Coordinates of C-alpha atoms in Angstrom, one line a residue:
X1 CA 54.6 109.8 88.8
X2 CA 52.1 107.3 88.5
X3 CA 50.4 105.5 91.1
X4 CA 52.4 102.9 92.2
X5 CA 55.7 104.0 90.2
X6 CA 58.5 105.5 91.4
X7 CA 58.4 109.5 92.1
X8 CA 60.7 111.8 90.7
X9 CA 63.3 113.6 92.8
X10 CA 64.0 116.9 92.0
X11 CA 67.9 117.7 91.9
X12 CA 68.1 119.8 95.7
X13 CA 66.2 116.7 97.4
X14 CA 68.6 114.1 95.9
X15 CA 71.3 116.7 97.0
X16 CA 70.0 116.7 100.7
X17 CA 69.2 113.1 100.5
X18 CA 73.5 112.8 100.5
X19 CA 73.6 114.5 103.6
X20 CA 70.4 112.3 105.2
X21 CA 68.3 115.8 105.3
X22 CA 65.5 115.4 103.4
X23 CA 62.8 115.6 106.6
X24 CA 59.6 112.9 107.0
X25 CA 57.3 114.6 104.3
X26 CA 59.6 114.9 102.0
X27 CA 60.4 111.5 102.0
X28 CA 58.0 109.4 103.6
X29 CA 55.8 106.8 100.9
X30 CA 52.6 104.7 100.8
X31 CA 54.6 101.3 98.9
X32 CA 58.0 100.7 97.9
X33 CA 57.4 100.9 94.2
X34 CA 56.7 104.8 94.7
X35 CA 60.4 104.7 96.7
X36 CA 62.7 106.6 94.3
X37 CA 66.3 104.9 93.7
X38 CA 68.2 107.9 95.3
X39 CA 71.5 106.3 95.2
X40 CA 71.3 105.4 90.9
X41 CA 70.0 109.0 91.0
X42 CA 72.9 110.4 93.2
X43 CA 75.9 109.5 90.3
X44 CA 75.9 112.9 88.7
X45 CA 76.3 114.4 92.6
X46 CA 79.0 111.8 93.0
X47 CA 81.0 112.9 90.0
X48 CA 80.4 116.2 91.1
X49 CA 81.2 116.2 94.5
X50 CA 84.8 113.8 93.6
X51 CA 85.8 117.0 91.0
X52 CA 85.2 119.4 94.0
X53 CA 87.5 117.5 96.6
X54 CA 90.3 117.2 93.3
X55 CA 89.8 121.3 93.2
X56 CA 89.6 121.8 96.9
X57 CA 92.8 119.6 97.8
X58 CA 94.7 120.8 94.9
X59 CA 94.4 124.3 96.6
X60 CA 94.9 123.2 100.0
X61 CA 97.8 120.9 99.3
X62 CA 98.6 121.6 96.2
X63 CA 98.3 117.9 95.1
X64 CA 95.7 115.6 94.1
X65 CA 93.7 114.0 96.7
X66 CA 94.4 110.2 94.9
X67 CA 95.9 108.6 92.1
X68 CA 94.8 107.0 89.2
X69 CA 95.4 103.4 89.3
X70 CA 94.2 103.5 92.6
X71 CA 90.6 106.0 91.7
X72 CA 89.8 103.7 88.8
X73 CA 89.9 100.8 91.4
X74 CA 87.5 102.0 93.5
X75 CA 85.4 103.1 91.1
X76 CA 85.8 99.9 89.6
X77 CA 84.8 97.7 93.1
X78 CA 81.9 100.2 93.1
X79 CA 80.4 99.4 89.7
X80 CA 80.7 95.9 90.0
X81 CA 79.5 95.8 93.5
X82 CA 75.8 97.0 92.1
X83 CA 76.0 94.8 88.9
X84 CA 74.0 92.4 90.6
X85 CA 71.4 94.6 91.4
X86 CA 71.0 95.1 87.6
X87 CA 69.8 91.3 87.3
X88 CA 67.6 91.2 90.7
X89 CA 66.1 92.8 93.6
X90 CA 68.3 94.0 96.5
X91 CA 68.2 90.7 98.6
X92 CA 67.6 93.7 102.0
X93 CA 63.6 94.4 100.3
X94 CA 63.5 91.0 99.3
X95 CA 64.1 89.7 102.8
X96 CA 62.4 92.4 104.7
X97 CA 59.1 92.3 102.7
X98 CA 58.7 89.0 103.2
X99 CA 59.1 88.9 107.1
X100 CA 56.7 92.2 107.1
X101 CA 54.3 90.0 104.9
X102 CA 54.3 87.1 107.1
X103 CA 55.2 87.8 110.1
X104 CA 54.5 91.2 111.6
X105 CA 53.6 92.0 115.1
X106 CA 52.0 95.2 114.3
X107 CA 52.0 97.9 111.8
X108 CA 53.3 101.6 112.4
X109 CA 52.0 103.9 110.2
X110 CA 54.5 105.1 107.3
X111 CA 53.3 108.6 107.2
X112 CA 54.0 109.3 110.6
X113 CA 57.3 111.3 111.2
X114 CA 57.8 109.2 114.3
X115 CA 58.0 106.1 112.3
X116 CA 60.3 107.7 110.3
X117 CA 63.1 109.1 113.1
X118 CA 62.4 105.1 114.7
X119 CA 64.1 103.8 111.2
X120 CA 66.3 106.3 111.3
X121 CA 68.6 105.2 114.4
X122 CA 66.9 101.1 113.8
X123 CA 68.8 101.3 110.5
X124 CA 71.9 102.7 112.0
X125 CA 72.0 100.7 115.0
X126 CA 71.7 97.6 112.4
X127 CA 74.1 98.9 110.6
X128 CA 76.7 99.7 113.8
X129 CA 76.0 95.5 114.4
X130 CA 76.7 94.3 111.3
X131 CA 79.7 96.6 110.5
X132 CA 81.1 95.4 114.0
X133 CA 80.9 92.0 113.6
X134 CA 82.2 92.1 109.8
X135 CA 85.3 93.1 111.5
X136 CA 84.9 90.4 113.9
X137 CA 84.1 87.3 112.2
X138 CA 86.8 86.4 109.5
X139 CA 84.5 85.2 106.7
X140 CA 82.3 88.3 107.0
X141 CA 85.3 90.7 107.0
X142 CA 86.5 88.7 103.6
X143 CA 83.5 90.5 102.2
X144 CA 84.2 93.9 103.8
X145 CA 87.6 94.5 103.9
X146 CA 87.0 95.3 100.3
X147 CA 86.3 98.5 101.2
X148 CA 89.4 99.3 103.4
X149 CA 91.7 97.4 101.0
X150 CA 92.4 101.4 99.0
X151 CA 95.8 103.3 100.7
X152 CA 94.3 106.2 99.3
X153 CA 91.3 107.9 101.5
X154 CA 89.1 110.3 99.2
X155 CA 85.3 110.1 97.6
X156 CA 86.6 107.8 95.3
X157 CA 86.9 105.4 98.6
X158 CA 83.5 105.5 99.4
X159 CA 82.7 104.0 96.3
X160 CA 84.9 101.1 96.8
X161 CA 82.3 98.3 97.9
X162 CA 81.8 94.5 98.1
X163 CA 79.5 92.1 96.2
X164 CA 79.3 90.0 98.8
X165 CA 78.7 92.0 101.4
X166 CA 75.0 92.5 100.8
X167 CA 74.5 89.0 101.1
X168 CA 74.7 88.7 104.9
X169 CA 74.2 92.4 105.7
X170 CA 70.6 91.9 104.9
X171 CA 69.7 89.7 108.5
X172 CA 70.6 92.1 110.9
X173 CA 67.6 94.6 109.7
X174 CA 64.8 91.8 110.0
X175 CA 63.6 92.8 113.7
X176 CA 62.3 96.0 112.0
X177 CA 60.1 93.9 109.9
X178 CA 58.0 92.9 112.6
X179 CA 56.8 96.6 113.0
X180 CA 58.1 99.3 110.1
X181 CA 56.6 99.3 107.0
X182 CA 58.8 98.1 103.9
X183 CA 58.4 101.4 102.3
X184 CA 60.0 103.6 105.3
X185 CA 62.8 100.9 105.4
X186 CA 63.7 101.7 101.9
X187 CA 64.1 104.9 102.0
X188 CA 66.7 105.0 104.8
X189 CA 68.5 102.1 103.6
X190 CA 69.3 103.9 100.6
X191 CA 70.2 107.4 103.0
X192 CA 72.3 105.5 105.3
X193 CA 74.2 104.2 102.5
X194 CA 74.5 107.9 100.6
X195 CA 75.5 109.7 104.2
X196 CA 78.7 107.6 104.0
X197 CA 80.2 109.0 100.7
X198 CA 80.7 112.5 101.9
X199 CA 82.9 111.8 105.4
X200 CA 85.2 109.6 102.8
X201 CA 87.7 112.8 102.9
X202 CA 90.7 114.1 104.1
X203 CA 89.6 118.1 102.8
X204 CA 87.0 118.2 105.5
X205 CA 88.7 118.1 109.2
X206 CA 86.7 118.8 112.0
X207 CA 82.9 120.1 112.4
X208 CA 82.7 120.8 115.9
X209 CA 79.9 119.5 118.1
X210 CA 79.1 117.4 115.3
X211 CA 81.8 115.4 115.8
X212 CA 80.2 114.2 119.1
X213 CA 76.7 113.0 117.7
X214 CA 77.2 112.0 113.6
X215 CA 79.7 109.9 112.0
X216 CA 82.4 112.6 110.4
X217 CA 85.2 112.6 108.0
X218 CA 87.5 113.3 111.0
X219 CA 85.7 109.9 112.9
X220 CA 86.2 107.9 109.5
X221 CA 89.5 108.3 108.6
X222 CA 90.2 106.4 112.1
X223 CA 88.0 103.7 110.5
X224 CA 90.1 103.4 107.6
X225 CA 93.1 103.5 109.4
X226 CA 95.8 100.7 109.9
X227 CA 97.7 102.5 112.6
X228 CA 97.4 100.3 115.5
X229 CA 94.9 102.8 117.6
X230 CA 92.7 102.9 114.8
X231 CA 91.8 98.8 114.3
X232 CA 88.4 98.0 115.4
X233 CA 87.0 101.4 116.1
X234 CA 84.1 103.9 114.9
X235 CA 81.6 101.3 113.5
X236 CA 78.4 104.0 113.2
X237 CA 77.8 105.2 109.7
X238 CA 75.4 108.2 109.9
X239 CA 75.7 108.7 114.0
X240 CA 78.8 108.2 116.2
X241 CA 76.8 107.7 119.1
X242 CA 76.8 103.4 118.6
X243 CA 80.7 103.5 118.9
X244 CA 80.4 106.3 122.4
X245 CA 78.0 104.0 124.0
X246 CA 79.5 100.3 123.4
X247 CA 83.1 101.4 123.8
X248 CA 84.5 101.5 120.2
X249 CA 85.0 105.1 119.6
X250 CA 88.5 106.2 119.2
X251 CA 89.1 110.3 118.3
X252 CA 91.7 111.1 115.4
X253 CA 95.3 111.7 116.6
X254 CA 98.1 110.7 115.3
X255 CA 98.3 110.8 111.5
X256 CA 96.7 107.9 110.1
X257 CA 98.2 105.5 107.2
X258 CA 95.4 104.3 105.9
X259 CA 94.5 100.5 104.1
X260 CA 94.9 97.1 105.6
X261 CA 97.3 96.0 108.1
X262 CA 98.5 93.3 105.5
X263 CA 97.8 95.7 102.1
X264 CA 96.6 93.0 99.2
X265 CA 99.2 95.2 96.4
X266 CA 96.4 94.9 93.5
X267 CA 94.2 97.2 91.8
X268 CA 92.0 94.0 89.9
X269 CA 88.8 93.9 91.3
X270 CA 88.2 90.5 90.9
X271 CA 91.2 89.8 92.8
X272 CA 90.3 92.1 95.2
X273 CA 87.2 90.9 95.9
X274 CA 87.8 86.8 95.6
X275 CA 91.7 86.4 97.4
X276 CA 90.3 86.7 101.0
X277 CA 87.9 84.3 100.1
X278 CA 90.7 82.2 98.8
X279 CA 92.9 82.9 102.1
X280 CA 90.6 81.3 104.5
X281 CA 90.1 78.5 102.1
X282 CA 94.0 77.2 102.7
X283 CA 93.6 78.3 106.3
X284 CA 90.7 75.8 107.1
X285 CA 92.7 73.3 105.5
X286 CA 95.8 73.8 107.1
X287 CA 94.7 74.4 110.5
X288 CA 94.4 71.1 112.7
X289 CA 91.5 70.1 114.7
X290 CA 88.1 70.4 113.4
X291 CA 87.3 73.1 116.7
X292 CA 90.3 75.2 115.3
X293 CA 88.8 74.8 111.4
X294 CA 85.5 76.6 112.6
X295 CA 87.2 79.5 114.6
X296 CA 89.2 80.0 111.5
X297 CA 86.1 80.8 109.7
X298 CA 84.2 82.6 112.6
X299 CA 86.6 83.9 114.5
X300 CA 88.7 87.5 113.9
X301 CA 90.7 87.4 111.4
X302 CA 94.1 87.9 113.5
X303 CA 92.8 84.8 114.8
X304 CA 95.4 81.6 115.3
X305 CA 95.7 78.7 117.6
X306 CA 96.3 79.8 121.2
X307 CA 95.1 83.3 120.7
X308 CA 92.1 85.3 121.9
X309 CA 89.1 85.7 119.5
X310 CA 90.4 88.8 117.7
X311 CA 94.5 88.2 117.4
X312 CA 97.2 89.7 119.2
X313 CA 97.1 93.9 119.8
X314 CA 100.8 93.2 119.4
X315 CA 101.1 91.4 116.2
X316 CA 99.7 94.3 114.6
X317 CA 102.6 96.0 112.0
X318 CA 103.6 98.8 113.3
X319 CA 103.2 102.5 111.6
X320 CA 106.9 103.6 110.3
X321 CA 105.6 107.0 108.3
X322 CA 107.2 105.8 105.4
X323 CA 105.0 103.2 104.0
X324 CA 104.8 103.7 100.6
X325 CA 101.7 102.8 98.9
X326 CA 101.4 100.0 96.0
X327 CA 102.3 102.1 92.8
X328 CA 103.8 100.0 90.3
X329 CA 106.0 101.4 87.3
X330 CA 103.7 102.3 84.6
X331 CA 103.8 104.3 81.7
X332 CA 101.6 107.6 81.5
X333 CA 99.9 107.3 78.5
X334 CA 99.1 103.3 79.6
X335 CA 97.1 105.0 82.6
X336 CA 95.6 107.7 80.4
X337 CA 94.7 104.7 77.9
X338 CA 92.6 102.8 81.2
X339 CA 91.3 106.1 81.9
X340 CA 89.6 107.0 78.7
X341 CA 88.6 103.4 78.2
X342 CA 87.2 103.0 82.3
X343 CA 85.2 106.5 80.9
X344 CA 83.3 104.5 77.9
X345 CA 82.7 101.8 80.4
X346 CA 81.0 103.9 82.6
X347 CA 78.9 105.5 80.2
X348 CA 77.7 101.8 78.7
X349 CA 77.3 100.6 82.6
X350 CA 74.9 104.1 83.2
X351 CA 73.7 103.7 79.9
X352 CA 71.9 99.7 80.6
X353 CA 71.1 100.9 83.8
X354 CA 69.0 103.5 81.9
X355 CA 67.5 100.9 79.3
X356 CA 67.4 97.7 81.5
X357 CA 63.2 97.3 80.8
X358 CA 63.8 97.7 77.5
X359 CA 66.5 94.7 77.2
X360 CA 66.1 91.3 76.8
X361 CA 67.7 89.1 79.5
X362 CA 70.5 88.1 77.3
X363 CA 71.4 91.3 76.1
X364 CA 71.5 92.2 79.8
X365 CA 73.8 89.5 80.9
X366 CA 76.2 90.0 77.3
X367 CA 76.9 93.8 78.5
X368 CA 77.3 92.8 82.1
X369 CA 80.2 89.9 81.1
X370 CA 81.5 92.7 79.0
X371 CA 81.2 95.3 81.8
X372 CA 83.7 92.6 84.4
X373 CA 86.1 91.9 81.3
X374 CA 86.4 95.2 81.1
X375 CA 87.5 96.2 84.7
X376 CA 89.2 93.1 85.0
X377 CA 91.3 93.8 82.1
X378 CA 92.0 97.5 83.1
X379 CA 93.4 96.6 86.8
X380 CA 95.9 94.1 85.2
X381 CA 97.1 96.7 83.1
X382 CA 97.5 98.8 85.7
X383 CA 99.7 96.5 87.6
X384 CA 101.7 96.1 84.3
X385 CA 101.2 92.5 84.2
X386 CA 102.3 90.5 81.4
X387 CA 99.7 89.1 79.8
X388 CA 97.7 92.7 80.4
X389 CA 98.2 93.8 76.5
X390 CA 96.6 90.1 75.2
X391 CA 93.6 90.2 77.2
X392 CA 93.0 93.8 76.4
X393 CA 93.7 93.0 72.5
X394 CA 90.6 90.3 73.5
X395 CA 88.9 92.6 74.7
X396 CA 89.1 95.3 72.5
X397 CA 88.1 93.0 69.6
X398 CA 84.9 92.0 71.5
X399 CA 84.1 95.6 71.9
X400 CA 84.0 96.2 68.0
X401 CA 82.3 92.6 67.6
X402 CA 78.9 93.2 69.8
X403 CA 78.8 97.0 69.7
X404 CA 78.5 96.5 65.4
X405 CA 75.8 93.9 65.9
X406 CA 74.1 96.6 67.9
X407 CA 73.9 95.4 71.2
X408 CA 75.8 98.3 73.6
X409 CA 74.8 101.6 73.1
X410 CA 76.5 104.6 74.0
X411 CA 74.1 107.4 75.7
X412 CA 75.4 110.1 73.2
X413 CA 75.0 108.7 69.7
X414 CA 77.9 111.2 68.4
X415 CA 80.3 109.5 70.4
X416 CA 80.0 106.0 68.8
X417 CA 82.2 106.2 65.8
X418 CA 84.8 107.4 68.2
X419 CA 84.3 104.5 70.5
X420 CA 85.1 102.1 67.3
X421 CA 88.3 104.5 66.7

């Protein structure tokens, strides 16, 4: 690469950089311009990795390890959790640069591999903080429990992420601006983030004395669980031993039913991601007592007048073993339909991230509109909603509008007369 741009990754470091083992030299850099974007790189291993589980499962269990409605969801949550990375910088560097600029104590150097093992468990232990008290603190786990809101638990899961989240992740990482350069920072951001996809499995059980010093699968599903021994417990997202040493680790036991205690029964992303929000809007306003309004925003979110900070252990539903997960009537070729069209999507979403210097800011922002009508449209036809077929007529007739005037582009040219078909 250039001086100053970003390097390359060859294909076996981005597929060690999923598993956090690419060592200092490897990954250690001057600026954070030369910091490769390992997780836009990492797509192709995702897809990769997601068919392997399908194949895997299939001859473990002889059945899928998800289901559509529910894959397309996450996938769904995941795409438009970056969108706003497409427009501007990840508000983390933005923050953390300008701390380091102004207000460093003293410097470490970045090519030292001490530096680099310090960011490693300061990026985790910020991480174990901030996932803790997103669970914690009701209008933080409004962002996050996006994530847990899938009853299925596969890759696809992993990918299931909030917009909003990033938006007060980004504070608990500023102590490490006063001594770790920006450029070491970005580079285990980005691996603490990629080490998480992988333990989103139920093919993987246990990986012996692993289990006792990184985050696994087998540690993760607890995480995701909403059997009442699994709430609140293993926060850590590359090592487990946050959750041993603060008293939040809890080992897998009984089976574990996996969503939210209260599941949301929606597979539209913007639904997903704005109801919470919504929730403790007509909470504050119907709680009395201006103390009580404030603890409905900052306290847990089993929180209610009279009760401790984080709810009742007891009013927690309890696990049956025959939930049955939100799968409403649909027919099969209306799912095949959202799956071939959720396909194009994804190759005009990879396709402008591809081509975004190239674009004009209003080009950007038209594909980005179309990119949310999109998803939104395919989770209401998912849930066979009414008004579903309308707004994908709407849609459909946009599609054929902007992508004849030129402005989406498919990645494979041969495909676009299909696209119009």
């Amino acid at each position: 690469a250039a001086e100053g741009g970003p390097r390359d990754t060859a294909p076996g470091q981005q597929l060690r950089a999923l598993f956090y083992a690419l060592p200092p030299a490897e990954s250690s850099f001057r600026t954070v311009e030369e910091v490769p974007d390992y997780v836009d790189k990492s797509i192709p291993f995702f897809i990769t990795f997601i068919g392997l589980e399908f194949a895997v499962s299939w001859i473990q269990k002889r059945k899928l390890p998800g289901r559509i409605n529910d894959g397309i969801s996450s996938l769904s949550l995941g795409i438009l959790s970056r969108l706003p990375d497409v427009l501007f910088r990840s508000i983390d560097l933005i923050s953390y640069i300008y701390v380091w600029k102004n207000y460093r104590l003293f410097e470490l150097p970045w090519d030292s591999p001490w530096t680099w093992y310090l960011t490693l468990l300061g990026v985790d232990l910020a991480y174990y903080c901030f996932h803790r008290i997103s669970h914690e603190v009701n209008i933080l786990w409004a962002a996050h429990q996006v994530h847990h809101s899938s009853e299925d638990y596969n890759l696809f899961t992993a990918l299931r992420q909030s917009v909003l989240q990033k938006y007060t992740s980004w504070m608990f990482n500023l102590p490490m601006a006063l001594f770790i350069p920006p450029s070491v920072f970005a580079v285990h951001l980005q691996f603490n983030l990629l080490y998480q996809f992988w333990i989103h499995t139920e093919v993987i059980t246990k990986l012996g004395p692993l289990e006792w010093i990184l985050n696994t699968p087998s540690h993760h599903r607890v995480h995701h669980g909403r059997n009442p021994y699994c709430i609140d417990k293993n926060y850590g997202g590359t090592l487990i031993i946050w959750d041993r040493i603060f008293g939040t680790f809890e080992a897998e036991d009984a089976k574990v039913v996996y969503g939210l205690t209260h599941p949301v029964n929606s597979f539209d992303p913007i639904m997903l991601q704005l109801r919470p929000l919504a929730h403790i809007w007509n909470t504050f306003w119907a709680t009395p007592g201006f103390c009580n309004k404030l603890s409905v925003i900052f306290k847990g979110p089993g929180w209610g007048p009279g009760k401790p900070r984080l709810g009742l252990p007891e009013e927690i539903p309890v696990i049956t073993g025959k939930e049955v997960p939100f799968n409403p009537p649909v027919p099969a070729y209306c799912n095949c339909y959202a799956l071939v069209h959720f396909g194009i999507i994804v190759d005009l979403y990879t396709e402008l991230l591809a081509s975004i210097s190239m674009l004009s800011q209003g080009t950007v922002l038209l594909r980005i509109g179309f990119i949310i009508l999109s998803l939104a449209s395919f989770g209401l036809l998912m849930e066979n909603k009414p008004k579903a077929g309308i707004l994908e007529i709407i849609r459909c007739l946009v599609f054929i509008g902007v992508y004849k005037l030129g402005y989406f582009r498919s990645q494979f040219s041969f495909l676009g007369y299909a696209y119009e078909v």
